[in-house]
Every structure is written in structure tokens, then in C-alpha cells.
Coordinates of N, CA and C in Angstrom, one line a residue:
X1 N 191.2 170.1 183.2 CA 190.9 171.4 183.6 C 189.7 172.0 182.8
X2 N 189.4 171.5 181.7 CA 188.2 171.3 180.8 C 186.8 171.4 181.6
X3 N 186.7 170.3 182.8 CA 185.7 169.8 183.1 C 184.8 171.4 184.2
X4 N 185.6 171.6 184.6 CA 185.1 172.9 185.6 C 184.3 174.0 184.8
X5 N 184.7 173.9 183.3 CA 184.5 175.1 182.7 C 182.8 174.6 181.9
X6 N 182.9 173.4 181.4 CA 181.9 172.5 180.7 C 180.8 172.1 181.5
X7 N 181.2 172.2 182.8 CA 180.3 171.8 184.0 C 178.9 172.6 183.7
X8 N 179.1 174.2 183.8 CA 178.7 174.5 184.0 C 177.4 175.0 183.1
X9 N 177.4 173.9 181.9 CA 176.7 173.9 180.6 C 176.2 172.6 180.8
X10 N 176.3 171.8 182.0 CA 175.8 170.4 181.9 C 176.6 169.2 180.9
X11 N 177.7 169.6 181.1 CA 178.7 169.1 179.6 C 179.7 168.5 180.7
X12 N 180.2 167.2 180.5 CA 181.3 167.0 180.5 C 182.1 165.7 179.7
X13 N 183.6 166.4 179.9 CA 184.7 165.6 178.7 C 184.9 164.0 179.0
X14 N 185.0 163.4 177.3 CA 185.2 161.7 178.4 C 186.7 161.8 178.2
X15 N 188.0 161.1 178.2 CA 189.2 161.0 178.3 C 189.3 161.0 176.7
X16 N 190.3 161.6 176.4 CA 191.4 161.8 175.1 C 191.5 160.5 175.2
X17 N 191.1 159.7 174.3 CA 192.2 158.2 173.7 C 193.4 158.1 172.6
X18 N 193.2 159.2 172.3 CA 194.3 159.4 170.7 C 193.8 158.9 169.9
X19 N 192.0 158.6 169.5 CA 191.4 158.9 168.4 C 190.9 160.0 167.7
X20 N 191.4 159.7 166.3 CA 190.6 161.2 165.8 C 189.2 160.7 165.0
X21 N 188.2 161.5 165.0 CA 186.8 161.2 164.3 C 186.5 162.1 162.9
X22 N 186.3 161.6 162.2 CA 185.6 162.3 160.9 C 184.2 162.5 161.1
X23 N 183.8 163.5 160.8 CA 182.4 163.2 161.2 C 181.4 163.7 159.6
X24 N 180.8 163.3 159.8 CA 179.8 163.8 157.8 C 178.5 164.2 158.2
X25 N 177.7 165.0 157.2 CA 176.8 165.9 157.6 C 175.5 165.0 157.7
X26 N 175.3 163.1 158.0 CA 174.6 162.8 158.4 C 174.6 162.5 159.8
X27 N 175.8 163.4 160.8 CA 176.1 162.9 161.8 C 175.7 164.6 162.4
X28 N 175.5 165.8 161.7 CA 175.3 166.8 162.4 C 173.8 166.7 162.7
X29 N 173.3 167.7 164.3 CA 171.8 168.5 164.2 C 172.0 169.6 162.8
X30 N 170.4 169.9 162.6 CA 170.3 171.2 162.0 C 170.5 172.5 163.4
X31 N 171.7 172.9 162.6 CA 172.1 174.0 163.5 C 173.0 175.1 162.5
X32 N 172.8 176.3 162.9 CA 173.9 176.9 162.2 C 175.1 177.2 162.2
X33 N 175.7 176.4 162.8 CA 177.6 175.9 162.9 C 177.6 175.1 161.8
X34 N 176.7 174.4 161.0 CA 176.9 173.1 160.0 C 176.4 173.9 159.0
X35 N 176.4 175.3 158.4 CA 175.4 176.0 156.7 C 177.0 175.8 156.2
X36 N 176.3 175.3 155.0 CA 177.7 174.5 154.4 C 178.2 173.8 154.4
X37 N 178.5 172.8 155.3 CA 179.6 172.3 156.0 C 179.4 170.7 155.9
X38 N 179.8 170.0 154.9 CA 179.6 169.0 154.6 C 180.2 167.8 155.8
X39 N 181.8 167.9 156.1 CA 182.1 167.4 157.3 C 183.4 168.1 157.7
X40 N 183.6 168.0 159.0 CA 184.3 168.5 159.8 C 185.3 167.4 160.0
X41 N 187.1 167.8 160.3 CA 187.7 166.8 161.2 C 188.5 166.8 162.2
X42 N 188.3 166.0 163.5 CA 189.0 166.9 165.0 C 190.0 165.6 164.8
X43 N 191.3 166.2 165.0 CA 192.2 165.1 165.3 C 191.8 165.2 167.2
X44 N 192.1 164.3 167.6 CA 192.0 163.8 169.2 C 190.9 164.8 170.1
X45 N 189.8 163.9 169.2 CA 188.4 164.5 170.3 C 188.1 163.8 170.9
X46 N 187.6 164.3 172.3 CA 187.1 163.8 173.0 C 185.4 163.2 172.7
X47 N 185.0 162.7 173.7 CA 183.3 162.6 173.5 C 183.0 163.4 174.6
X48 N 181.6 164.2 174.7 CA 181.1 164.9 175.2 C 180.0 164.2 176.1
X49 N 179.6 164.5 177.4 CA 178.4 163.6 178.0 C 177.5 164.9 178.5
X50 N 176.5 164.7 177.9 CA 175.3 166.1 177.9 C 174.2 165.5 178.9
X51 N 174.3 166.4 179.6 CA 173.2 166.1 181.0 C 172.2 167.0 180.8
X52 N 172.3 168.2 180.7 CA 171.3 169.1 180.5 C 172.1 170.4 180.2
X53 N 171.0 171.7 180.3 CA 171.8 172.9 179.1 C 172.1 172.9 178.2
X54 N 173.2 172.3 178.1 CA 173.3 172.6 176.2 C 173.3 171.2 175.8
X55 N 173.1 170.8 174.4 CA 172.7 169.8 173.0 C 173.9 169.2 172.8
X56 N 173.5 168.2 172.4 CA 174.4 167.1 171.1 C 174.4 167.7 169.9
X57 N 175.2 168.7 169.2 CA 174.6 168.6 167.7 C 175.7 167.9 166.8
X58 N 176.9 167.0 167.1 CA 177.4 166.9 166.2 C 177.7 165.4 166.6
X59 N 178.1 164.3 166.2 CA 178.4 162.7 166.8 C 179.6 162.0 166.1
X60 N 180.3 161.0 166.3 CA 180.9 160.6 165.3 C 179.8 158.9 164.6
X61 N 181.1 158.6 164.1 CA 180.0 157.6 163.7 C 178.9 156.5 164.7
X62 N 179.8 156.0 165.6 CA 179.4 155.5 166.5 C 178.4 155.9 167.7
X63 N 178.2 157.6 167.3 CA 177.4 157.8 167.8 C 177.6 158.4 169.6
X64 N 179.1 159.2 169.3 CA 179.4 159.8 170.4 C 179.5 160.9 170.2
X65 N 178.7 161.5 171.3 CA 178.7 163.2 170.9 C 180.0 164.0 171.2
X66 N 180.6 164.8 170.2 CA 181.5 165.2 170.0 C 181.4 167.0 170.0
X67 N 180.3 167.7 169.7 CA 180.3 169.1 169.4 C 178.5 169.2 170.6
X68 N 178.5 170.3 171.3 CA 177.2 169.8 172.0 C 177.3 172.2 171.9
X69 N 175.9 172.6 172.1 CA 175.7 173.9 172.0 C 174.5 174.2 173.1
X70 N 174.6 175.7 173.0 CA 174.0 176.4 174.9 C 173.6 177.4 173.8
X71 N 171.8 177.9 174.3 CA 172.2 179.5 174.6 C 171.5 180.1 176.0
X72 N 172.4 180.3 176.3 CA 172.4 181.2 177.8 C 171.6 182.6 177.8
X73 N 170.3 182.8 178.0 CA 169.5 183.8 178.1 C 170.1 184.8 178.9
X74 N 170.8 186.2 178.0 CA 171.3 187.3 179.3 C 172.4 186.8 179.1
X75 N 173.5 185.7 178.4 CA 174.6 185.6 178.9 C 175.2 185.2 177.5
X76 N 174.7 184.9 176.5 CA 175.0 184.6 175.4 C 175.2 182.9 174.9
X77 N 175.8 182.9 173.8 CA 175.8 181.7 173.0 C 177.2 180.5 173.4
X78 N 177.0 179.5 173.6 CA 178.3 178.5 173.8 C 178.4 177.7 173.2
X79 N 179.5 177.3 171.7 CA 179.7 175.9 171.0 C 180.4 175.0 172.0
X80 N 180.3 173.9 172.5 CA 181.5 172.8 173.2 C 182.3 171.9 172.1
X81 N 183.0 172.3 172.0 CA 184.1 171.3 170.5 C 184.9 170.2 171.7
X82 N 184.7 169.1 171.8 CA 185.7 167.6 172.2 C 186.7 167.9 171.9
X83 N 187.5 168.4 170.8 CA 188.6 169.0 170.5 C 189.0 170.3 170.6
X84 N 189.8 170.6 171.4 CA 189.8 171.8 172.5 C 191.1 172.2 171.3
X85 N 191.9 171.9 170.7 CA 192.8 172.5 170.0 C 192.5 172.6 168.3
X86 N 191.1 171.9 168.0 CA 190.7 172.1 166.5 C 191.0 173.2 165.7
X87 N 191.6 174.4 166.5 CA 191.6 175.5 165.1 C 193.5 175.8 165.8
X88 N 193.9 175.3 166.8 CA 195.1 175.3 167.0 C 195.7 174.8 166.1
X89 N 195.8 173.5 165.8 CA 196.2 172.6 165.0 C 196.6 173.1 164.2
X90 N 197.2 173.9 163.6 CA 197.4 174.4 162.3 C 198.9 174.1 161.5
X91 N 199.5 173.7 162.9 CA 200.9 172.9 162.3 C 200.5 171.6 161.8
X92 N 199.2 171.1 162.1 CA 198.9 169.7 161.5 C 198.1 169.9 160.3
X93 N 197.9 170.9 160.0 CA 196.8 171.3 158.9 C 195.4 171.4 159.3
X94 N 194.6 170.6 160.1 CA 193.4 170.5 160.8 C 192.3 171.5 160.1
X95 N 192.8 173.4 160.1 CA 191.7 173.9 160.0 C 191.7 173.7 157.9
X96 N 193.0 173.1 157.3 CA 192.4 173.3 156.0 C 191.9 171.7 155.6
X97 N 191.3 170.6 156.7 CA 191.1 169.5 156.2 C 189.3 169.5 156.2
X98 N 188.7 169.2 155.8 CA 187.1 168.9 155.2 C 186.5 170.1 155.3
X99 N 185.3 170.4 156.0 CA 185.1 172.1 156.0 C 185.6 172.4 157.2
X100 N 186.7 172.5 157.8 CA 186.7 172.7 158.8 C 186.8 174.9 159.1
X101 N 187.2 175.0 158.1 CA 187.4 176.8 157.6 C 186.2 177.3 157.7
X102 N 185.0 177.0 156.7 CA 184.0 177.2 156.8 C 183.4 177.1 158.3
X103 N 183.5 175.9 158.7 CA 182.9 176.0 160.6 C 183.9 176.5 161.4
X104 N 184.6 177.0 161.0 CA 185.1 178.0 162.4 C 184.6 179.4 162.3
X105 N 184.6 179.7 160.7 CA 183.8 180.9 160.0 C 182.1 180.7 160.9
X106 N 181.7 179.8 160.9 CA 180.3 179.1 161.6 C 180.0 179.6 162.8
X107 N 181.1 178.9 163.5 CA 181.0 178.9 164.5 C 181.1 180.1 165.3
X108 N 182.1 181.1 165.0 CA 182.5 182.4 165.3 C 181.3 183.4 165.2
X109 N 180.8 183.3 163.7 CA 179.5 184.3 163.5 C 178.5 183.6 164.8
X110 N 177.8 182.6 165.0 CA 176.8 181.9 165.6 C 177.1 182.7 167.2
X111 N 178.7 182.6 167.3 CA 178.4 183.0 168.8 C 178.4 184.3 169.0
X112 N 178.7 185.2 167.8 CA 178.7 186.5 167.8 C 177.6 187.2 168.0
X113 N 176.2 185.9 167.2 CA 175.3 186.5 167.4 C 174.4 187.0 168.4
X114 N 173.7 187.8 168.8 CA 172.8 188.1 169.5 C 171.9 188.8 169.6
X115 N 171.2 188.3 168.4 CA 169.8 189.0 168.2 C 168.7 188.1 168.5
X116 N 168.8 187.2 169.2 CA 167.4 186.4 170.2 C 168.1 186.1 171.7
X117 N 169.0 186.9 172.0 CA 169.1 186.9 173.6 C 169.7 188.3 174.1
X118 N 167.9 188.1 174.8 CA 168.6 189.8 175.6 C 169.3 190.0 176.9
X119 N 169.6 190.7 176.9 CA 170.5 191.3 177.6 C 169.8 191.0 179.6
X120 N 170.4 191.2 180.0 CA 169.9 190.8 181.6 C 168.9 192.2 181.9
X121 N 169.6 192.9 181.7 CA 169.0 194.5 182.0 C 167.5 194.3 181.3
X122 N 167.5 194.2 179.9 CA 166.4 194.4 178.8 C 165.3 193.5 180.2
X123 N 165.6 192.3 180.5 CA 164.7 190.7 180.8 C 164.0 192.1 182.3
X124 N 165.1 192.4 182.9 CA 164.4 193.3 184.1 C 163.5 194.0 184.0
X125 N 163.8 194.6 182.7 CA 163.2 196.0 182.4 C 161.8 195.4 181.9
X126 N 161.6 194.5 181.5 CA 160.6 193.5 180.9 C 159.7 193.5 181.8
X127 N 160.3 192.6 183.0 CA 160.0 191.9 184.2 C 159.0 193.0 185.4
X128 N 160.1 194.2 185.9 CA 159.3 195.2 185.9 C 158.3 196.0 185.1
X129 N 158.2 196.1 184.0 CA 157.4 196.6 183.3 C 156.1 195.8 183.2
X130 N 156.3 194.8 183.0 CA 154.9 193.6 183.1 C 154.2 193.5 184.5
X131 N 155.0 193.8 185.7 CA 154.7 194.1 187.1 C 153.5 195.5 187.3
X132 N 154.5 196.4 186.9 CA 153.7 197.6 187.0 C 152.2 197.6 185.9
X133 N 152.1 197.4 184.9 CA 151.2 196.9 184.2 C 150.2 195.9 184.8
X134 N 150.6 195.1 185.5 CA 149.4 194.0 185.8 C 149.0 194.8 187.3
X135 N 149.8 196.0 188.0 CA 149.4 196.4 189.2 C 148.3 197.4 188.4
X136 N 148.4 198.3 187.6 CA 147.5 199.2 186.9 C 146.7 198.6 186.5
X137 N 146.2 197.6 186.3 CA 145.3 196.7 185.5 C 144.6 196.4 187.1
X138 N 144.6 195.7 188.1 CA 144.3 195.9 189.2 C 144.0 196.5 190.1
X139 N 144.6 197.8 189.8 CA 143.9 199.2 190.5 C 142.5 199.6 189.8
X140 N 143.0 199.4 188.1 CA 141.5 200.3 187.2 C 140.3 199.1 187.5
X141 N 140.5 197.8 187.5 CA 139.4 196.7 187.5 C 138.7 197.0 189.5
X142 N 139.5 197.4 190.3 CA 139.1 197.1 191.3 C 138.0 198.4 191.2
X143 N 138.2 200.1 191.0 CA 137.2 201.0 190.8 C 136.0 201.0 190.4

């Protein structure tokens, strides 16, 4: 039920095998879900298959993408975590094993932010505004 939702990011899940991946900070992008964050660990992640929209930024060793990110202009920011229960897990301990505290802290702020994507309205208001501007620029050149 994953896949409908991921789809729509160009993302989709490969099957749960009941591996878990460690992953170490020569396996992340530079991104800011990883400031600090030496490695992360998902018990039973999946791999990720990135078609387009959003990124690979995180792999295991072998070089399966496991964490992949979006930002949606007007619609905001999306992390994709292979491990859909990584901060669940808490009867397993998960969020207190490598940094995983720190990237949830990461990851939470990142998608909170939104100070490089505007708003749908703002892009309109843009859009019109550069319209009427290039029509005035047209009217005064033609006189």
C-alpha cells in the first residue's frame, strides 16, 4: 500500500526480505537529513527504485538505495525512508541505535522547512506579475 503513495515521487518500494542495513556516512548524499549523523540503522528496509522526482541520498553497502528525497515546488519537502516503521520501532530500540535520534531530529526540521519553496499563490502572483510587466514593457516600446 506503500507503492501508490511513493508513486507519486517517482519512487518505488522493492519487497521486505527481512534484511536490516547499517548504513555509514560514506554511503549518504550531502544533504541535510545527514548534519551529524555519522550512520543510521533501519531494521527491515526495503530498497528504493528512483525513476525521477525525487533522489537517492542514502544506500546500503551494496549500493541499494534505501532513503531517496523530493522538493515539491508549492507543495513542500518529502524524505522516502525503505523503512516505513524506523521511528516506530521503539520496542526494538531502533530510534536509540547509531544516529538514528539525531536524523529523525534531521529529518523533521528539513521537512519543516520552507524557506526555498513558495507557496502556489506567491508562484501566481509571480507569474501574473511578470505578465503584466512584459505587457507594459510592450505597450511603452511600441509608442
Amino acid at each position: 500500500n506503500y507503492q501508490d503513495l511513493t508513486a507519486a515521487f517517482g519512487v518505488s518500494m522493492g519487497q521486505l526480505d527481512g534484511d536490516y542495513y547499517e548504513i555509514y556516512s560514506s554511503n549518504f548524499a550531502a544533504h541535510p537529513v545527514f548534519d551529524d549523523v555519522e550512520s543510521i540503522y533501519m531494521l527491515y528496509a526495503a530498497s528504493l527504485s528512483v525513476s525521477g522526482g525525487a533522489v537517492p541520498i542514502a544506500w546500503t553497502g551494496d549500493g541499494e538505495c534505501v532513503i531517496a528525497a523530493s522538493v515539491i515546488y508549492g507543495q513542500g519537502r518529502v524524505v522516502i525512508l525503505g523503512d516505513s516503521s524506523l521511528w516506530l520501532n521503539s520496542m526494538f530500540g531502533e530510534i536509540a541505535k547509531a544516529d538514528n535520534t539525531q536524523f529523525a531530529v534531521n529529518v523533521f526540521t528539513h521537512l519543516a522547512d520552507t524557506t526555498d519553496i513558495p507557496e502556489p499563490t506567491t508562484l501566481l502572483l509571480l507569474a501574473v506579475g511578470g505578465a503584466l510587466c512584459r505587457r507594459r514593457n510592450r505597450r511603452s516600446t511600441s509608442r
